[in-house]
Amino acid sequence: MKQPSAHQDNAREDAMNDAEGKAATAAPALPALGLVGMLRWAWTQLTSMRTALMLLLLLAIASVPGSIWPQRVQDAFAVQRWIEENPTVGPVLDFFQMFDVYSSFWFSAIYLLLFISLIGCIIPRARKHWQQMRSAPPRTPRKLERLPEYGAVELDDRGPAPAQALEEAAQVLRRRRYRVQVRPQDEDQRAGSIGAEKGYLREVGNIIFHVSLVGVLVCVALGAMFSYRGQKVIVEGEGFVNALAAYDNFFPGTWFSEDQLDAFSIQLNEFDRAFDRQVTPEGEAGPQWGNALDFTAWVTVQDGTDGVPEDTTLKVNAPLNMGGANLYLVGNGYAPVVTVRDAEGDVAFSGPVITRPDDGVYTSMMVIKAPDASPEQLGFQGLFLPTAVDAGEGMAVSADPEPFNPELHLNAYAGNLGLDEGIPQNVYVLETENLEVLNSREVDAGGIVLAPGEVHELPDGLGTVEFEEVLDYIAIDITYNPGELGILVFSLTATAGLITSLFLRRRRAWVVVEKTDSGRTLIRYGLLARGEDFRLRDENAAIRRDFEKLWPVRPPQTHITTDSHATTPTGKRG
């Protein structure tokens, strides 16, 4: 049945009212942010101090893997060995650059974001502080008694007039290192007021601290790009020239150029070790030894091609600076001179062999590889004992770090050493799995035991090995970092800025000079600190003492009345 038209109109009106009510209660439509708005929002978030602190913490966390796993920049062989010993996890960690942490893409991304964030924080903050330093101190509050620290002094009849007292109060604040602005009398105050502020260096120190952090980051980046580090082992009587081909290991920076290697040379003349040892009554060294006391390398150095050779010493923690690089003494040991002849009597190897000390008495591992021997390549591995003594059962040990009775205890091998395949090998490791054992305690021929000057013939006429003499060697670490001086300077300025921001306080002071109904001068003052300041009360007491020394002050009264003010004996508002 068709409804009357009046009913239809009412129904339509109710539906419209319901729609309007739903629209009113619905959430308002927000405007689209857009690309520019998104970029502005992202920049605001990135340049906030909270983000900078989070990135700084994240950078510290990101550097932790560099101390857990070996790094290629320090020891590529250790990294390769770690991956081989962990074939499941190793390749995964290598994919995520855990062995190249400080040059990885994710570490670099955090580093760059922190750099941008700090700059974005510093620039607007410095601009705002500059404006505050150039602007006048804030106007005097109407009710000083509401400030955290407040005080009032009334001068007796001998006191100066309000105008003179206002100028003298300004001088007191200036002596206390406040920046002062004297405001003349207005309609509400009989003699005017003073607005003062100090502690601007607190924010300056804060800005210097953050600028110094940016400086440290820049210098670290410069060092990573243009620095280099290398190692060299120098045997007694030999030398080193600063050329790329002369290094044993070399780790260049990202933008390193060979032109950065300034010319210098160093030659090892003599090496001296000093140990804490017991001495027998006869004055000879006893069987017991102590810790190493000192290592001294007597060297001849020449800085530059036109430099004059100079004899000097190189010690631990006392580096030499040459060609802009620092030379550190990082290791030492013995290098027995060995000559290996093959079956035809030709010299297959001759020279000092770098040994690796394994304990405090310099029991040293050594490896000799003679790939030029014929008809079989020869290899030797074993121990060098500076002072060999019989330990029983055919074993020998070193009893002293000095070479009082040096001996070589070697095993000999023949076969393909794997050097012709072009694959790099560790000079301190001899792969013996596929080699024939010539001399060893486990075969009938026995092991090789040699004293200086002795020669041992290998089985089957494959050659001889001769122990000629013992030389010393040193290991030096050569580092060049153009950013290290800047890192030191910016670290010191960052420390100074941090100390300044921690110990200085930003304070504001106001002084109002009035004339009481009795015709005397009343000075009211209040103090306010920006942030927490537990010494603000001490500042109040110090200002009051300065006022009392300057003017004749009446003893506190029960009430001091002016046209519109009253104070209690304590100076607080009543």
Coordinates of N, CA and C in Angstrom, one line a residue, residues 1-2 143 159 166 177 210-211 282 337-338 559:
M1 N 0.8 -1.2 0.0 CA 0.0 0.0 0.0 C 0.9 1.2 0.0
K2 N 0.6 2.2 -0.8 CA 1.4 3.4 -1.0 C 1.2 4.3 0.2
K143 N 56.1 39.1 39.2 CA 56.1 38.5 40.6 C 57.4 37.7 40.8
G159 N 71.7 54.9 52.3 CA 71.8 54.2 51.0 C 71.6 55.1 49.8
L166 N 70.4 51.0 41.1 CA 70.2 50.2 40.0 C 71.4 50.0 39.2
R177 N 79.8 37.8 36.1 CA 79.8 37.3 34.7 C 78.4 37.2 34.1
H210 N 79.6 18.4 19.9 CA 79.0 17.7 18.8 C 79.8 18.0 17.5
V211 N 80.3 19.2 17.4 CA 81.2 19.5 16.2 C 82.4 18.7 16.3
E282 N 128.6 -18.2 41.0 CA 129.8 -18.0 40.1 C 129.6 -16.8 39.2
V337 N 120.5 -19.6 10.4 CA 120.9 -19.7 9.0 C 121.1 -21.1 8.6
V338 N 120.3 -21.5 7.6 CA 120.3 -22.9 7.2 C 120.6 -23.0 5.7
H559 N 57.8 43.7 58.5 CA 57.1 44.0 57.2 C 57.8 45.2 56.6

